Amino acid sequence: MNFNQLRTLRPDLAFIAHWVAADAHVLDLGCGDGVMLDYLRSDKACSGYGVEIDDDKIPLCIGRGVSVIQQDLEAGLAIFADNAFDTVLCLSALQMMKDVEGVLRDIARVGREAIVSFPNFGYWPHRLALLRGRMPVSKSLPYEWYDTPNLRCATIPDFEQLANEVGLEVLSCVALDDGRPVSLLPNWRGSLAVFRLKKR
Amino acid sequence: MSIGTVSPQTLHFSTPLQLQSGATIADYVLMYETYGSLNAAHSNAVLVCHALNASHHVAGMYAGDPKSAGWWDNMVGPGKPLDTDKFFVIGVNNLGSCFGSTGPMHPDPQTGKPYGANFPVVTVEDWVHAQARLADALGIGQWAAVMGGSLGGMQALAWSLLYPERLRHCVVVASTAKLSAQNIAFNDVARQAIMSDPDFHGGDYYAHGVVPKSGLRVARMIGHITYLSNDDMAEKFGRRLRDAASTGNYQFGFGIDFEIESYLRYQGDKFSEYFDANTYLLITKALDYFDPAREYDGDLTKTFAATEAEFLLVSFSTDWRFSPVRSHEMVRALVNNRRRVTYAEIDAPHGHDAFLLDDARYHGVVREYYARVWQQIEQSEQQSGRQTVPVSPRNAGVAA
């Protein structure tokens, strides 16, 4: 898979892929169908593993030639040793965790760097929905309040605070909208928050 | 679709095989079956290793016996997850077995009498060395994959450690890198049941014209309990009484009251009709002894440093014999060595036996994995400019 194919398929991942160094050993937590690792392996010579719990996604990863490990992130990342990875990815998955802090601490333990993305609850249509008295339903939060797998709602400053608490230094933070970075008023105009973090 | 009618072949080996125990087997026969065709590059061969009570008869059926389907017929065949339209699949019966390869019921060349208790104790590693000789004879320098479930998975693991360069993929299903104390305990109870049967005669029951049937039957009943999950047993049998329809009452005796008793006794009886007691002892010992990390002070990471293959590991959530935790240990060791490993944990209710059953998620994973293996074969064929036209294995340097 080349960069253009990734950009067509997942513009958010295409943006994030720039932050992963060539030849890096990568752990992709909640790797889904394995598209990111597929790209990183074929275009940037990265190695590593995906972790995914969904039965339906495992064969898709295998089909892409991605080494996938079927595991519940919340059951811990005990399979992985300290500092085993150059980069740990946790993309649009953290908000589904019950124990966000525990998973984030594990990310800090197994990786030297991490890239974490999540839907930004501070995105202006979400704020507007709340002002109107309703829970937000948008492209980035496409579920109703009663059926959403997204257990945790956070804004950009919220996450920054937790990252600092678990020993991760924020190298950069970018808010994306439709896969494009937003520089003006990111916590208002960005639907997806992306953090590049380094272990302190 | 099943592969249809198949027939076993034998190969005689006259070079002595040195065993892990220090003993040797001077002369032996291996019985095997093959399915599909070996390609010109000899790059599409897959070895399927059998578990405790199975054999070389992996897939298909024997002429005139429609009930003789191979033990992994749902996995191996045309269009099956391990597709014999693409791969050349080999099943081989291990030494010490009672299904055709040299075993305790065969004559010891030194005495002319059946080996009986004198058949040397064989290990998983010994089996793999014997399988390697079969591969040599069939002209297979490197397997596309070695695959097995349970004890068969241990053989696949042993291949990856003993002959790392001779397999590209290692498929290990419902297995473990070593038995737990509980596993060994169950095995020993089974062995004690056999050895304390008065018809056992120290293993030389062949000379007495008897078989330690009641011991073998109990051994099988114990084993069978460990293959099923508690939930599966509860659902299949519960506390149902066997003759509930007629009286619905307890018998207040020691006959068969419950359905589970009836089922286990039936399984035990059936098993004792066809399985050899000495083989049962040998194979349970091979299970007990398997522990490749032993020479590395139990460090599985150091053990797996020797491997070169890519791995697929599969476990089943309700398997308490070789639970998912056993697979996690192997995955961790492989990840520590940065080996390519895929691990699927199938949420299935059937306990250890699940590896033999038809489960869409499980088979989907294996199917997709072999599709990748096949893709790699095609890519390397294209790179080397070879044709992928299959040739008959008879033309491929087989010594019969």
Coordinates of C-alpha atoms in Angstrom, one line a residue, chain B residues 77-336:
Chain B
G77 CA -9.3 -30.6 1.5
P78 CA -10.3 -28.9 -1.8
G79 CA -11.5 -25.4 -0.9
K80 CA -11.0 -26.1 2.8
P81 CA -9.0 -23.6 5.0
L82 CA -5.9 -25.7 4.2
D83 CA -6.7 -26.0 0.5
T84 CA -5.4 -29.2 -1.2
D85 CA -6.0 -27.6 -4.6
K86 CA -3.1 -25.4 -3.7
F87 CA -1.0 -27.1 -1.1
F88 CA 0.6 -30.5 -1.0
V89 CA -0.4 -31.8 2.4
I90 CA 1.2 -34.6 4.3
G91 CA 0.0 -36.5 7.4
V92 CA 2.4 -38.8 9.1
N93 CA 1.9 -41.3 11.8
N94 CA 4.4 -41.0 14.6
L95 CA 6.7 -43.7 16.0
G96 CA 5.2 -45.6 18.9
S97 CA 1.7 -45.1 17.5
C98 CA -0.7 -48.0 16.8
F99 CA -1.9 -46.9 13.4
G100 CA 0.8 -48.3 11.1
S101 CA 4.1 -46.7 11.9
T102 CA 6.5 -48.8 14.0
G103 CA 5.1 -49.1 17.5
P104 CA 5.1 -51.3 20.5
M105 CA 2.9 -54.0 18.9
H106 CA 5.5 -54.6 16.2
P107 CA 8.3 -57.1 16.5
D108 CA 11.6 -55.9 18.0
P109 CA 14.2 -57.0 15.5
Q110 CA 16.5 -58.1 18.3
T111 CA 14.1 -60.6 19.8
G112 CA 11.6 -61.2 17.1
K113 CA 8.8 -60.6 19.6
P114 CA 6.6 -57.5 19.9
Y115 CA 8.4 -54.6 21.6
G116 CA 5.7 -54.3 24.2
A117 CA 7.1 -52.5 27.2
N118 CA 10.5 -52.4 25.6
F119 CA 9.6 -49.9 22.9
P120 CA 11.8 -47.0 23.7
V121 CA 10.2 -43.9 25.1
V122 CA 9.9 -41.3 22.3
T123 CA 9.7 -37.6 22.6
V124 CA 8.1 -34.8 20.4
E125 CA 11.6 -34.0 19.2
D126 CA 12.3 -37.6 18.2
W127 CA 9.1 -37.6 16.2
V128 CA 10.2 -34.4 14.5
H129 CA 13.6 -35.9 13.6
A130 CA 11.8 -38.9 12.0
Q131 CA 9.4 -36.6 10.2
A132 CA 12.4 -34.7 8.8
R133 CA 13.7 -37.9 7.3
L134 CA 10.4 -38.4 5.6
A135 CA 10.6 -34.9 4.3
D136 CA 14.1 -35.7 2.9
A137 CA 12.8 -38.8 1.2
L138 CA 9.9 -36.9 -0.3
G139 CA 12.2 -34.2 -1.6
I140 CA 10.9 -31.5 0.6
G141 CA 13.7 -29.3 1.8
Q142 CA 11.5 -26.6 3.3
W143 CA 7.8 -26.8 4.4
A144 CA 5.5 -24.0 3.4
A145 CA 4.1 -24.7 6.9
V146 CA 4.1 -27.2 9.6
M147 CA 0.8 -27.3 11.4
G148 CA -0.8 -29.1 14.4
G149 CA -3.3 -28.9 17.2
S150 CA -2.6 -29.8 20.8
L151 CA 0.2 -32.4 20.8
G152 CA 0.4 -31.8 17.0
G153 CA 1.1 -28.1 17.8
M154 CA 4.0 -29.1 20.0
Q155 CA 5.5 -30.9 17.0
A156 CA 5.1 -27.8 14.9
L157 CA 6.8 -25.8 17.6
A158 CA 9.6 -28.3 17.8
W159 CA 10.1 -28.1 14.0
S160 CA 10.6 -24.3 14.4
L161 CA 13.3 -24.9 17.0
L162 CA 15.1 -28.0 15.7
Y163 CA 14.9 -27.1 11.9
P164 CA 14.3 -23.4 11.8
E165 CA 15.3 -23.1 8.2
R166 CA 13.1 -25.9 7.1
L167 CA 9.7 -24.2 7.5
R168 CA 8.4 -20.8 6.5
H169 CA 5.3 -20.9 8.7
C170 CA 4.4 -22.6 12.0
V171 CA 0.8 -23.0 12.8
V172 CA 0.1 -23.9 16.4
V173 CA -3.5 -24.5 17.5
A174 CA -4.7 -25.1 21.1
S175 CA -1.2 -26.0 22.3
T176 CA 1.4 -25.1 24.8
A177 CA 5.2 -24.9 25.2
K178 CA 4.9 -27.2 28.2
L179 CA 2.5 -29.2 30.3
S180 CA 1.3 -27.9 33.6
A181 CA 1.5 -29.9 36.8
Q182 CA -2.3 -30.4 36.4
N183 CA -1.9 -31.7 32.8
I184 CA 0.8 -34.2 34.0
A185 CA -1.3 -35.3 36.9
F186 CA -4.2 -36.2 34.6
N187 CA -1.8 -38.1 32.3
D188 CA -0.4 -40.0 35.2
V189 CA -3.8 -41.0 36.5
A190 CA -4.5 -42.3 33.0
R191 CA -1.3 -44.3 32.9
Q192 CA -1.9 -45.7 36.3
A193 CA -5.3 -46.9 35.2
I194 CA -3.7 -48.8 32.4
M195 CA -0.7 -50.2 34.3
S196 CA -2.9 -51.4 37.2
D197 CA -5.1 -53.4 34.9
P198 CA -4.4 -57.1 35.6
D199 CA -4.4 -57.7 31.8
F200 CA -1.5 -55.2 31.3
H201 CA 1.2 -57.8 32.2
G202 CA 3.9 -55.2 32.4
G203 CA 3.2 -54.1 28.8
D204 CA 3.6 -57.6 27.3
Y205 CA -0.1 -58.3 27.1
Y206 CA 0.3 -59.3 23.4
A207 CA 2.0 -62.5 24.5
H208 CA -0.9 -63.3 26.8
G209 CA -3.5 -62.7 24.1
V210 CA -5.3 -60.1 26.1
V211 CA -5.7 -56.3 26.2
P212 CA -5.9 -54.1 29.3
K213 CA -9.2 -52.8 28.1
S214 CA -10.6 -51.6 31.4
G215 CA -7.5 -49.6 32.1
L216 CA -7.5 -48.1 28.7
R217 CA -11.2 -47.3 29.0
V218 CA -10.7 -45.4 32.3
A219 CA -7.7 -43.6 30.8
R220 CA -9.8 -42.4 27.9
M221 CA -12.7 -41.3 30.1
I222 CA -10.2 -39.1 32.1
G223 CA -8.7 -37.7 29.0
H224 CA -12.1 -37.0 27.5
I225 CA -13.2 -35.0 30.5
T226 CA -10.2 -32.7 30.0
Y227 CA -11.1 -32.1 26.3
L228 CA -14.5 -30.7 27.1
S229 CA -15.4 -27.5 28.9
N230 CA -17.6 -27.4 32.0
D231 CA -20.2 -25.3 30.1
D232 CA -20.2 -27.7 27.1
M233 CA -20.8 -30.7 29.4
A234 CA -23.5 -28.8 31.3
E235 CA -25.3 -28.0 28.0
K236 CA -24.9 -31.4 26.4
F237 CA -25.6 -33.6 29.4
G238 CA -26.4 -31.5 32.5
R239 CA -27.8 -33.8 35.1
R240 CA -30.0 -35.6 32.7
L241 CA -30.8 -39.2 33.6
R242 CA -30.2 -41.7 30.9
D243 CA -33.6 -43.4 31.2
A244 CA -35.4 -40.2 32.2
A245 CA -38.1 -41.0 29.6
S246 CA -39.0 -44.4 31.2
T247 CA -39.0 -43.8 34.9
G248 CA -37.2 -40.5 35.7
N249 CA -36.0 -42.1 39.0
Y250 CA -32.5 -42.7 40.4
Q251 CA -31.5 -46.3 40.4
F252 CA -29.8 -46.2 43.8
G253 CA -27.0 -48.4 42.6
F254 CA -23.7 -48.0 40.8
G255 CA -24.8 -48.5 37.3
I256 CA -25.4 -45.7 34.8
D257 CA -27.7 -43.1 36.1
F258 CA -26.6 -39.9 34.3
E259 CA -26.2 -39.3 30.6
I260 CA -22.6 -38.1 31.1
E261 CA -21.7 -41.5 32.6
S262 CA -23.2 -43.2 29.7
Y263 CA -21.4 -41.0 27.2
L264 CA -18.0 -41.3 28.9
R265 CA -18.3 -45.1 29.2
Y266 CA -19.3 -45.3 25.5
Q267 CA -16.3 -43.2 24.5
G268 CA -14.0 -45.3 26.8
D269 CA -15.4 -48.6 25.3
K270 CA -15.0 -47.4 21.8
F271 CA -11.5 -46.2 22.4
S272 CA -10.4 -49.4 24.1
E273 CA -11.5 -51.4 21.0
Y274 CA -9.0 -49.7 18.7
F275 CA -6.3 -48.0 20.7
D276 CA -3.1 -49.7 22.1
A277 CA -2.4 -49.3 25.8
N278 CA 1.4 -49.1 25.3
T279 CA 0.9 -46.4 22.7
Y280 CA -1.2 -44.4 25.2
L281 CA 1.6 -44.6 27.8
L282 CA 4.2 -43.5 25.2
I283 CA 2.2 -40.6 23.9
T284 CA 1.2 -39.2 27.3
K285 CA 4.9 -39.4 28.3
A286 CA 5.9 -37.5 25.1
L287 CA 3.4 -34.8 26.2
D288 CA 4.8 -34.7 29.7
Y289 CA 8.4 -34.4 28.6
F290 CA 7.9 -31.7 26.0
D291 CA 9.5 -28.5 27.5
P292 CA 11.9 -26.9 25.0
A293 CA 12.6 -24.0 27.4
R294 CA 14.1 -26.5 29.9
E295 CA 17.6 -26.1 28.5
Y296 CA 17.2 -22.3 28.8
D297 CA 16.2 -22.3 32.5
G298 CA 12.6 -22.0 31.5
D299 CA 13.2 -18.8 29.5
L300 CA 10.9 -19.1 26.5
T301 CA 12.2 -15.9 24.9
K302 CA 15.7 -17.4 24.7
T303 CA 14.2 -20.6 23.5
F304 CA 12.4 -19.0 20.6
A305 CA 15.5 -17.0 19.6
A306 CA 16.3 -20.0 17.3
T307 CA 13.1 -19.7 15.3
E308 CA 13.0 -18.2 11.8
A309 CA 9.4 -19.0 10.8
E310 CA 6.3 -16.8 10.8
F311 CA 3.8 -18.0 13.4
L312 CA 0.0 -18.4 13.6
L313 CA -1.2 -19.3 17.1
V314 CA -4.8 -20.0 17.9
S315 CA -6.4 -20.8 21.3
F316 CA -9.9 -21.3 22.5
S317 CA -11.5 -19.3 25.4
T318 CA -13.0 -22.4 27.1
D319 CA -10.0 -24.7 26.7
W320 CA -8.8 -25.4 30.2
R321 CA -6.4 -28.1 29.2
F322 CA -4.2 -25.8 27.2
S323 CA -5.7 -22.5 28.0
P324 CA -5.2 -19.2 26.2
V325 CA -2.7 -18.2 28.9
R326 CA -0.4 -21.0 27.5
S327 CA -0.6 -19.3 24.1
H328 CA 0.0 -15.9 25.6
E329 CA 3.3 -17.2 27.0
M330 CA 4.4 -18.3 23.5
V331 CA 3.2 -15.1 21.8
R332 CA 5.1 -13.0 24.4
A333 CA 8.3 -15.0 23.7
L334 CA 7.9 -14.6 20.0
V335 CA 7.1 -10.9 20.3
N336 CA 10.2 -10.4 22.4

